[in-house]
PDB file of N, CA and C in Angstrom:
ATOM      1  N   UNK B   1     -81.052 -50.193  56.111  1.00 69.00           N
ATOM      2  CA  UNK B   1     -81.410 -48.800  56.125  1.00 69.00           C
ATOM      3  C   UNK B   1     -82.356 -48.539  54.946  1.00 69.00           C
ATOM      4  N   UNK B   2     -83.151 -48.021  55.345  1.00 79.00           N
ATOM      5  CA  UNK B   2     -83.966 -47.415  54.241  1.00 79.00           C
ATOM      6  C   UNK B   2     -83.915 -45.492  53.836  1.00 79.00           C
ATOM      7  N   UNK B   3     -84.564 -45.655  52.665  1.00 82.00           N
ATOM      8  CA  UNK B   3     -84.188 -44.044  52.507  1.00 82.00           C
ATOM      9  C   UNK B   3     -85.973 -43.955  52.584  1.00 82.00           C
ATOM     10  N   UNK B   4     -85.584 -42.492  52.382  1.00 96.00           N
ATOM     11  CA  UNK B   4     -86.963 -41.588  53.232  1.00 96.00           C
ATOM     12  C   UNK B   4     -87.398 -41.241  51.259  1.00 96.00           C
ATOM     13  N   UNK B   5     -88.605 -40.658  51.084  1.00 97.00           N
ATOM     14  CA  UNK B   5     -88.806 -40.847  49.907  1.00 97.00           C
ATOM     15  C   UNK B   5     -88.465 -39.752  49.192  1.00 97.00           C
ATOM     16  N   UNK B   6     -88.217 -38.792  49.962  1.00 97.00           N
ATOM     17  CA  UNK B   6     -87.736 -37.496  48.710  1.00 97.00           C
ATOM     18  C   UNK B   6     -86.536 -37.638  48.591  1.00 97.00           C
ATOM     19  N   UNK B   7     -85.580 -38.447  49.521  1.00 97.00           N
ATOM     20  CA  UNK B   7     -84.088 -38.750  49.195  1.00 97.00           C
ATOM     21  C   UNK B   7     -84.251 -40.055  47.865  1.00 97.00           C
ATOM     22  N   UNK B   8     -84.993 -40.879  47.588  1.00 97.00           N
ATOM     23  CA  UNK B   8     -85.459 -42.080  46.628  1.00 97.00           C
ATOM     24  C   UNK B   8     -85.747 -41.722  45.451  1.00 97.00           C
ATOM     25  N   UNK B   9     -86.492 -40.357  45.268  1.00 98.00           N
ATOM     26  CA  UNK B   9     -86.512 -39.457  44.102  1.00 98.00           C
ATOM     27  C   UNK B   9     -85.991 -38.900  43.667  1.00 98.00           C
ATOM     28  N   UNK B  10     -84.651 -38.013  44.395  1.00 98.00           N
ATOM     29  CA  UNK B  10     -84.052 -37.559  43.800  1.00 98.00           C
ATOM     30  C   UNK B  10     -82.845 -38.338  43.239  1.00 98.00           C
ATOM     31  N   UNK B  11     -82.632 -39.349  44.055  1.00 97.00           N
ATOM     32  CA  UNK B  11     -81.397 -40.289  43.539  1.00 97.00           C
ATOM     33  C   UNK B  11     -82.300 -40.981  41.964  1.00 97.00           C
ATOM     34  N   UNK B  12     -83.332 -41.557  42.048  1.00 98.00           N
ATOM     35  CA  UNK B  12     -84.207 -41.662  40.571  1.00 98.00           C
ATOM     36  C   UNK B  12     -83.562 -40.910  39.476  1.00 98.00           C
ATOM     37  N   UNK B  13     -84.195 -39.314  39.799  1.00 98.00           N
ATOM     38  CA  UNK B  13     -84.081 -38.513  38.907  1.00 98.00           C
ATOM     39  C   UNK B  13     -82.611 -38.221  38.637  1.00 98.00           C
ATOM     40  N   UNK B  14     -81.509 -38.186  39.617  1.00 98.00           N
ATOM     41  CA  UNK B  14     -80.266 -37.954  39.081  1.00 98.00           C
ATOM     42  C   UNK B  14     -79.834 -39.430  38.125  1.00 98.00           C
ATOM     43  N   UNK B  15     -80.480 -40.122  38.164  1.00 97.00           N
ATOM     44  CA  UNK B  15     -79.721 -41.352  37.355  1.00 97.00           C
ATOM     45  C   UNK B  15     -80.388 -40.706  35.742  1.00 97.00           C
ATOM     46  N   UNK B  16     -81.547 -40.288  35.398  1.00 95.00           N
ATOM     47  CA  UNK B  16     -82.136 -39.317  34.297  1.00 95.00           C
ATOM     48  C   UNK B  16     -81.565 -38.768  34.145  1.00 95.00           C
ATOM     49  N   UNK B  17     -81.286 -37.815  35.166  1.00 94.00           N
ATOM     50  CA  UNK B  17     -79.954 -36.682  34.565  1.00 94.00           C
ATOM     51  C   UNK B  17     -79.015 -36.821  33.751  1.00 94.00           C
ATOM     52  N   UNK B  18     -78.076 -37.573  34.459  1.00 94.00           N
ATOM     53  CA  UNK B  18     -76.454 -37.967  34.130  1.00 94.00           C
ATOM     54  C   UNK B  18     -76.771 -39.149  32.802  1.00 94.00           C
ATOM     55  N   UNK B  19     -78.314 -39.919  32.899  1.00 93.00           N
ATOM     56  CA  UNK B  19     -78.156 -40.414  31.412  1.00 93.00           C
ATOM     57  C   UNK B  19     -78.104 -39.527  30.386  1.00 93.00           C
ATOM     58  N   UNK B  20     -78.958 -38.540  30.509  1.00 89.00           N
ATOM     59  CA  UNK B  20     -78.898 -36.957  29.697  1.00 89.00           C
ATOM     60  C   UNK B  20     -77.855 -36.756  29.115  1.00 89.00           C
ATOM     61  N   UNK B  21     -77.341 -35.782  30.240  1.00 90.00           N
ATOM     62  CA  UNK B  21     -75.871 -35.397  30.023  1.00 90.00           C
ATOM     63  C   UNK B  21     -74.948 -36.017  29.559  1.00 90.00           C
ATOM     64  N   UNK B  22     -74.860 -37.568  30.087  1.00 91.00           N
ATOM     65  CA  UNK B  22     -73.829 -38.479  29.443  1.00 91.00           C
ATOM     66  C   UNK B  22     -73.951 -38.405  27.739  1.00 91.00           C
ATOM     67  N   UNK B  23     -75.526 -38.397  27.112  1.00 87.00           N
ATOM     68  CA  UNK B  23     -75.728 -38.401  25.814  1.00 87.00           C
ATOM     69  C   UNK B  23     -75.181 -36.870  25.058  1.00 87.00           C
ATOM     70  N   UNK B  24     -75.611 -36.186  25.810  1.00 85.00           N
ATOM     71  CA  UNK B  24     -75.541 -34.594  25.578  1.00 85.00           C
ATOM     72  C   UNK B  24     -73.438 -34.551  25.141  1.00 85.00           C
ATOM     73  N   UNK B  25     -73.086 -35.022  26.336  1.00 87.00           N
ATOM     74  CA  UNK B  25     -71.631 -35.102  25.905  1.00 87.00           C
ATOM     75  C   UNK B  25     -70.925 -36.102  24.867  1.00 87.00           C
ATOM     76  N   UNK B  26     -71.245 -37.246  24.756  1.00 89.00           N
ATOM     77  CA  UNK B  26     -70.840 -38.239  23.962  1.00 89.00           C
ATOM     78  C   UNK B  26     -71.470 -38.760  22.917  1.00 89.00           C
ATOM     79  N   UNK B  27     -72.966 -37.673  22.835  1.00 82.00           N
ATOM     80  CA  UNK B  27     -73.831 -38.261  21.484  1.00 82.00           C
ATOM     81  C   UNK B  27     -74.682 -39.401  21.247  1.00 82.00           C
ATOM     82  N   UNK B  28     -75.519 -39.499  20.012  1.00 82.00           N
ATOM     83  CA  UNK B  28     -76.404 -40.074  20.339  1.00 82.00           C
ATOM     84  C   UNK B  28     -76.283 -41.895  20.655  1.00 82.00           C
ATOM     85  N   UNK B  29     -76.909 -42.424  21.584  1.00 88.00           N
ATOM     86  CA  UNK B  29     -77.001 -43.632  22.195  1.00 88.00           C
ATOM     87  C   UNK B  29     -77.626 -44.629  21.229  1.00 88.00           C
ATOM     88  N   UNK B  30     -77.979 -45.730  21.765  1.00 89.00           N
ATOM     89  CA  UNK B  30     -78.567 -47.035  20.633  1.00 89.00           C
ATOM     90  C   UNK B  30     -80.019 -46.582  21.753  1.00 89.00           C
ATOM     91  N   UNK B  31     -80.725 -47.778  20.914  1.00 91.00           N
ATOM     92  CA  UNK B  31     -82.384 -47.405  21.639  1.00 91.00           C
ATOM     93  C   UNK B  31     -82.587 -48.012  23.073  1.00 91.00           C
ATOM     94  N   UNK B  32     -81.642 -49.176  22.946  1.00 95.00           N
ATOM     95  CA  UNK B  32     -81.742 -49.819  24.571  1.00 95.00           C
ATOM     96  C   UNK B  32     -81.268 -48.948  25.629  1.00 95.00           C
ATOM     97  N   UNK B  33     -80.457 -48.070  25.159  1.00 94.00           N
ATOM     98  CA  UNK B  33     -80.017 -46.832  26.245  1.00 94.00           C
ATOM     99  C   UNK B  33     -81.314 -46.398  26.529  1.00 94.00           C
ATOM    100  N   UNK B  34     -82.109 -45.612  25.715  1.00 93.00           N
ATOM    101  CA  UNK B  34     -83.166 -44.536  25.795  1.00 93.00           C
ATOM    102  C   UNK B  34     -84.628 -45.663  26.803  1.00 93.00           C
ATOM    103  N   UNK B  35     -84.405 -46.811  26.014  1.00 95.00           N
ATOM    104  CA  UNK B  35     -85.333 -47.360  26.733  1.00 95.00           C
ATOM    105  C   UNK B  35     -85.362 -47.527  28.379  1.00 95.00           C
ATOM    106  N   UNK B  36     -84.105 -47.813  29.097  1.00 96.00           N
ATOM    107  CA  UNK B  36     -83.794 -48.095  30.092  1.00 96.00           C
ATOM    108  C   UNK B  36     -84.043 -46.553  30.951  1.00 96.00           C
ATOM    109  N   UNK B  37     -83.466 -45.573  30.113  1.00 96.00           N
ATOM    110  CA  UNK B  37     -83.974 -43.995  30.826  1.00 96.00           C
ATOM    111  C   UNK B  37     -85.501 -44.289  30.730  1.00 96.00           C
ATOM    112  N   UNK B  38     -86.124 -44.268  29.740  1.00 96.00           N
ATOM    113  CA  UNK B  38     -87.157 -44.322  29.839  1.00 96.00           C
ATOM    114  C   UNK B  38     -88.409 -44.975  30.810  1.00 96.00           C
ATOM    115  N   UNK B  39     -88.056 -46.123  31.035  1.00 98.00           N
ATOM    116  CA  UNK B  39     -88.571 -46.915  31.952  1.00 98.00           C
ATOM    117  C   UNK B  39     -88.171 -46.381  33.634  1.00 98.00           C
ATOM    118  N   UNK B  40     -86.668 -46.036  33.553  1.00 98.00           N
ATOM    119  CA  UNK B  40     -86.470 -45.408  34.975  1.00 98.00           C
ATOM    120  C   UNK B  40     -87.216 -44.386  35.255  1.00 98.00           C
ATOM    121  N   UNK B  41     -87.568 -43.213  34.070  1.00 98.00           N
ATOM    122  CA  UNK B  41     -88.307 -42.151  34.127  1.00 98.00           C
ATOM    123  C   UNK B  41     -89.381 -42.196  35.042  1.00 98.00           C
ATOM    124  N   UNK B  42     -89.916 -43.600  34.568  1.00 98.00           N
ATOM    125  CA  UNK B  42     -91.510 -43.498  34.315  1.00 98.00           C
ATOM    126  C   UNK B  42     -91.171 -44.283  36.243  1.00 98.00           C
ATOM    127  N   UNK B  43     -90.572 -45.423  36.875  1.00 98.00           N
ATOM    128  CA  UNK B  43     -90.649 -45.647  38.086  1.00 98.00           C
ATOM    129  C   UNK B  43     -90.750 -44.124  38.627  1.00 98.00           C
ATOM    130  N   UNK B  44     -89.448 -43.290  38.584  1.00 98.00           N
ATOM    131  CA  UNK B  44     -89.561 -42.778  39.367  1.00 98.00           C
ATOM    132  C   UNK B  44     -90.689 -41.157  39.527  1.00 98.00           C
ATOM    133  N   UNK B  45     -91.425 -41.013  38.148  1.00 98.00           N
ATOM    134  CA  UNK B  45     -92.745 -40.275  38.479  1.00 98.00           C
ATOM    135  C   UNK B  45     -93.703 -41.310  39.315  1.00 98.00           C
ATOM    136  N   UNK B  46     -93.667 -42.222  39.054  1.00 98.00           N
ATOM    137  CA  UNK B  46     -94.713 -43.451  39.881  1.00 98.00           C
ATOM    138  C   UNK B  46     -94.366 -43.002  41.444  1.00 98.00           C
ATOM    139  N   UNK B  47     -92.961 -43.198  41.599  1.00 98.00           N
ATOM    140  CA  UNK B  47     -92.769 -42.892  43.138  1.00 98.00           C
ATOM    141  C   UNK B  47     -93.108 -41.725  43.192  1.00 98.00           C
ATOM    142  N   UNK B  48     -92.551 -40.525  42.803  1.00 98.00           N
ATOM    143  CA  UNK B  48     -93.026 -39.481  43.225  1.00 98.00           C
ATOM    144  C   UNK B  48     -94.901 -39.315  43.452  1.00 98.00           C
ATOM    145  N   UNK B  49     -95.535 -39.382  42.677  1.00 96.00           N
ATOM    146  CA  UNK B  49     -97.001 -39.647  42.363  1.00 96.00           C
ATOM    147  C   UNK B  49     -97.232 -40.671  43.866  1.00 96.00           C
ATOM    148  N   UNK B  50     -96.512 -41.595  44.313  1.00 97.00           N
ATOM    149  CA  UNK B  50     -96.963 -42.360  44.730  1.00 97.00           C
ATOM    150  C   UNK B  50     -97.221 -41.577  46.350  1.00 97.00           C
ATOM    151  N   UNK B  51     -95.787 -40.716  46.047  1.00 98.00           N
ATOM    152  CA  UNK B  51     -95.272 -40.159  47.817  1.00 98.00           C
ATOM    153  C   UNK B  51     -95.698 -38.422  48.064  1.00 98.00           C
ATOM    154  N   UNK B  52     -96.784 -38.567  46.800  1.00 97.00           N
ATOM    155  CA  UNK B  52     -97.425 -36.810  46.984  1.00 97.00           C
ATOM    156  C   UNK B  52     -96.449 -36.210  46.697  1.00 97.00           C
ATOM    157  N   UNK B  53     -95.131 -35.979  46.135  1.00 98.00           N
ATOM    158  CA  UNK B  53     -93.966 -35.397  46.316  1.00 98.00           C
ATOM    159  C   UNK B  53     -94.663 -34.690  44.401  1.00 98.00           C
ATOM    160  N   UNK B  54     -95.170 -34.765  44.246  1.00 96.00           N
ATOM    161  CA  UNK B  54     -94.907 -33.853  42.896  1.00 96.00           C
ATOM    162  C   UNK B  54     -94.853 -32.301  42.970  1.00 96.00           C
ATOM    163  N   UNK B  55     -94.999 -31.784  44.119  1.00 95.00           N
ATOM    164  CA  UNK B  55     -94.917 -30.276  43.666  1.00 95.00           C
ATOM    165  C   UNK B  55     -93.803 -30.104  44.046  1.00 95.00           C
ATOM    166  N   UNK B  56     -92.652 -30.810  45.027  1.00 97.00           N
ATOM    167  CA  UNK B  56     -91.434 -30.888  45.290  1.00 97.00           C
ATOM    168  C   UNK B  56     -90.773 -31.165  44.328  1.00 97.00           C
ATOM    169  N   UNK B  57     -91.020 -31.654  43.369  1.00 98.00           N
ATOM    170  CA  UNK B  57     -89.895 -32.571  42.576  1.00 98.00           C
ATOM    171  C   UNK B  57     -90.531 -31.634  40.924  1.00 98.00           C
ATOM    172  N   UNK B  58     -91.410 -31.257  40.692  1.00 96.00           N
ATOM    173  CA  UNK B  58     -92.396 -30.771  39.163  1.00 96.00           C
ATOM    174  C   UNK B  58     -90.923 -29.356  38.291  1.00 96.00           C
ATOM    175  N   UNK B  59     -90.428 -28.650  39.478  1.00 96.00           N
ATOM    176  CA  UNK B  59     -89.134 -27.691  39.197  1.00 96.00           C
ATOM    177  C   UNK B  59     -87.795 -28.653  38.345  1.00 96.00           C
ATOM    178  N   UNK B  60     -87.659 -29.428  38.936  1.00 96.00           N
ATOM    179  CA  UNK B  60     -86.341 -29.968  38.754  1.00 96.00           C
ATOM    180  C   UNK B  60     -86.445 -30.807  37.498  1.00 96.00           C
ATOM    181  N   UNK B  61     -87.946 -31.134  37.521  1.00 96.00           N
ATOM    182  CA  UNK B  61     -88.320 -32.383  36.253  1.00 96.00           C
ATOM    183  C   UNK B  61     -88.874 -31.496  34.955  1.00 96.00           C
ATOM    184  N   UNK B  62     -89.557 -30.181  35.429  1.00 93.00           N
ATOM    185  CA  UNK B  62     -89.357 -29.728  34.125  1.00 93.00           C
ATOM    186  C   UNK B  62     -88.482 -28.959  33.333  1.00 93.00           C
ATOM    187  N   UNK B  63     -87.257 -28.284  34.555  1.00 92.00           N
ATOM    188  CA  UNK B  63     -85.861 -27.860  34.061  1.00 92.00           C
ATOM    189  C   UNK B  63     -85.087 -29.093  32.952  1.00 92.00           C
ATOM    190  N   UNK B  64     -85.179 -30.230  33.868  1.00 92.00           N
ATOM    191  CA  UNK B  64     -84.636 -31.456  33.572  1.00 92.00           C
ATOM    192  C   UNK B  64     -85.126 -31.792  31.866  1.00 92.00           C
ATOM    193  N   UNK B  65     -86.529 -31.462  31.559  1.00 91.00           N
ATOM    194  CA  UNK B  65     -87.254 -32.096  30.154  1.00 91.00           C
ATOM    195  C   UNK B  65     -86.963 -30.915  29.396  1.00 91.00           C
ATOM    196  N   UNK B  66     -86.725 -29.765  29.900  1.00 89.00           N
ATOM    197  CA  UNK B  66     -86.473 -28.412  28.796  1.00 89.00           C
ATOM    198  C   UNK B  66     -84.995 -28.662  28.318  1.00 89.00           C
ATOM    199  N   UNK B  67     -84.239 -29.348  29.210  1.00 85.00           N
ATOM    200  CA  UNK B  67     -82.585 -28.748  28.382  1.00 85.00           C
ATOM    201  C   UNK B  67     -82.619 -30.077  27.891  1.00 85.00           C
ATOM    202  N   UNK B  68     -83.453 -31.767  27.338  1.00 71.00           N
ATOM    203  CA  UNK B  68     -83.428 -33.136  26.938  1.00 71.00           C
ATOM    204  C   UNK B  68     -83.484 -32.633  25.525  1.00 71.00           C
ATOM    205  N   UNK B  69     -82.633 -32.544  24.900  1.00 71.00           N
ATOM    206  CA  UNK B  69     -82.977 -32.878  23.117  1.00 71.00           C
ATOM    207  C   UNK B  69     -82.042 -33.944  22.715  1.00 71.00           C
ATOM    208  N   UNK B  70     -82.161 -34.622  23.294  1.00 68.00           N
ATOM    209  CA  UNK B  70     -81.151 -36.036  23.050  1.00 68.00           C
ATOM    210  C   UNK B  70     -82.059 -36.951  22.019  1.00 68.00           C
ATOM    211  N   UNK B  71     -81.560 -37.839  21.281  1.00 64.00           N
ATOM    212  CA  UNK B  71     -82.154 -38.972  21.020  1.00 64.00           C
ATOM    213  C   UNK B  71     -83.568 -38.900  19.976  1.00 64.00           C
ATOM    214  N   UNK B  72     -83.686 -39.550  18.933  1.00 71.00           N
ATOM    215  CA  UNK B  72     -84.877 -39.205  18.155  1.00 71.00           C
ATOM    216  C   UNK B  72     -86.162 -39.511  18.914  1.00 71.00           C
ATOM    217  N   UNK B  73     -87.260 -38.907  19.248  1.00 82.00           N
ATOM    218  CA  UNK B  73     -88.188 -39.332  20.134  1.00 82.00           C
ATOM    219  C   UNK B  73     -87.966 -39.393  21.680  1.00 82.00           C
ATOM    220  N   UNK B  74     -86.611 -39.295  22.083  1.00 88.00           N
ATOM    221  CA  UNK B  74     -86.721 -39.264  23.527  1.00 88.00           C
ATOM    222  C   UNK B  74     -86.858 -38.296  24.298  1.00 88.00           C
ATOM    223  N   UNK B  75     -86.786 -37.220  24.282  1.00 88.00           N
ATOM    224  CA  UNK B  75     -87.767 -36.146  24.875  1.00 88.00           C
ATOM    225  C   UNK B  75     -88.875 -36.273  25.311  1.00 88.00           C
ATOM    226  N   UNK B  76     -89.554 -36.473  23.564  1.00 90.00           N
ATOM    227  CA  UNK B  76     -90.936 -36.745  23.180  1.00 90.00           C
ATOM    228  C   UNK B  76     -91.780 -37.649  24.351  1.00 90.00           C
ATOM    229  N   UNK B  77     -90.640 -38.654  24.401  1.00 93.00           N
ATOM    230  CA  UNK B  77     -91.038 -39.934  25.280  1.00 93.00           C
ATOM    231  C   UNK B  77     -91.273 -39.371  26.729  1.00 93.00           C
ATOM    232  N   UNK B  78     -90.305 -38.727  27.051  1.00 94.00           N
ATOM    233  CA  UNK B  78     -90.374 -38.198  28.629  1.00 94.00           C
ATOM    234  C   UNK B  78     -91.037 -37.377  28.750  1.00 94.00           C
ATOM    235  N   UNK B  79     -91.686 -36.370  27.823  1.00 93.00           N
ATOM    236  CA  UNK B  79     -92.629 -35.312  28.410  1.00 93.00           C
ATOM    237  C   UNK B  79     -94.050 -36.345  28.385  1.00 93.00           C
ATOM    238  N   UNK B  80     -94.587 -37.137  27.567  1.00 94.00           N
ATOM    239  CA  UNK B  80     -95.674 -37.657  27.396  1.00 94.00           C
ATOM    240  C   UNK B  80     -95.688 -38.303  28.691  1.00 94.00           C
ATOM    241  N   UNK B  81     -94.528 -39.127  29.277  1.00 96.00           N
ATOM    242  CA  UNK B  81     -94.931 -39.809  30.505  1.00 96.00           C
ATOM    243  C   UNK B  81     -95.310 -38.710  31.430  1.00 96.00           C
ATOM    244  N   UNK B  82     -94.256 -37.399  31.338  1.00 96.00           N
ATOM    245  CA  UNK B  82     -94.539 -36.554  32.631  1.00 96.00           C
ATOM    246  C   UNK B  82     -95.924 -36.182  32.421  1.00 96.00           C
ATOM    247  N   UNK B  83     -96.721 -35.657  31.189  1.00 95.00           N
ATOM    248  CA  UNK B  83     -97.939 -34.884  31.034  1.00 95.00           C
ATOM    249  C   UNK B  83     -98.956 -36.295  31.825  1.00 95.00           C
ATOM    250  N   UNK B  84     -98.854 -37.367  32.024  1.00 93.00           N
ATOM    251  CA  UNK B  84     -99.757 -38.539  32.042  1.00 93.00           C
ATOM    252  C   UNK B  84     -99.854 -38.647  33.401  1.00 93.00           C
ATOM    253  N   UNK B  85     -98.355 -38.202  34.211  1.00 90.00           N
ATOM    254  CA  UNK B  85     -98.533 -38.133  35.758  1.00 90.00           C
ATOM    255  C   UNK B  85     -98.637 -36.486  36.302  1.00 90.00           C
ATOM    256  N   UNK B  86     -98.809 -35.479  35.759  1.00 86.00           N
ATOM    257  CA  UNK B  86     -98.676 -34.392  36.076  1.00 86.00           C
ATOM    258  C   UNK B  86    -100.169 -33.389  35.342  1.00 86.00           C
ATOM    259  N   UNK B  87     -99.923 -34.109  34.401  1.00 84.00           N
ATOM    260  CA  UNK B  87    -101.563 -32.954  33.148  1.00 84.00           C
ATOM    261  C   UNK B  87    -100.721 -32.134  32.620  1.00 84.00           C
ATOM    262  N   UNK B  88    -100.978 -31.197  32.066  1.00 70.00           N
ATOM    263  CA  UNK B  88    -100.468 -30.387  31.121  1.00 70.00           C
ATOM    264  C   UNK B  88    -100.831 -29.017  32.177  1.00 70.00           C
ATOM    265  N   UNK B  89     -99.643 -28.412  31.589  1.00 58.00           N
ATOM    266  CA  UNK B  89     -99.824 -26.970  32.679  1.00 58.00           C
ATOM    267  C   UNK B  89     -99.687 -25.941  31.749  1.00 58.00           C
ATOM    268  N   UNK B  90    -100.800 -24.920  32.169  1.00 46.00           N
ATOM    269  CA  UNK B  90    -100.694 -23.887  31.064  1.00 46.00           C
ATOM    270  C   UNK B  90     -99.833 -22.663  31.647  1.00 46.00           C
TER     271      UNK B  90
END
């Protein structure tokens, strides 16, 4: 079975999430945590980008980067990838 691609993105982005939150509740992580969000981040803007899905998915990902103050630099990290697949929105 395969999944359809806006079901592929959002399962992506909930694994971002719940790394979030998991930090948000239990505090700050080692860097191999942040890295591994990080890298998932960045697949799953690729997919999205890949499947035209960004104006579907741009709500949830920038709710998602406004409530991230986890981690020294990891925010930082995730908005720079999003601005690189998205531009900067005024």
């Amino acid at each position: 079975m395969k999944a359809d691609a806006i079901s592929l993105g959002d399962l992506m982005l909930y694994y971002i999430e719940l790394g979030c939150e998991y930090t948000m509740t239990f505090g700050d992580m080692w860097k191999q945590y942040y890295t591994t969000l990080e890298t998932n981040f960045e697949k799953a803007l690729k997919h999205i980008s890949d499947h035209n899905l960004e104006e579907h998915f741009r709500p949830r990902i920038e709710s998602m980067l406004n409530s991230t103050q986890c981690g020294w630099g990891f925010s930082d990290t995730l908005w720079d990838m999003y601005y690189d697949y998205y531009g900067c929105q005024e």
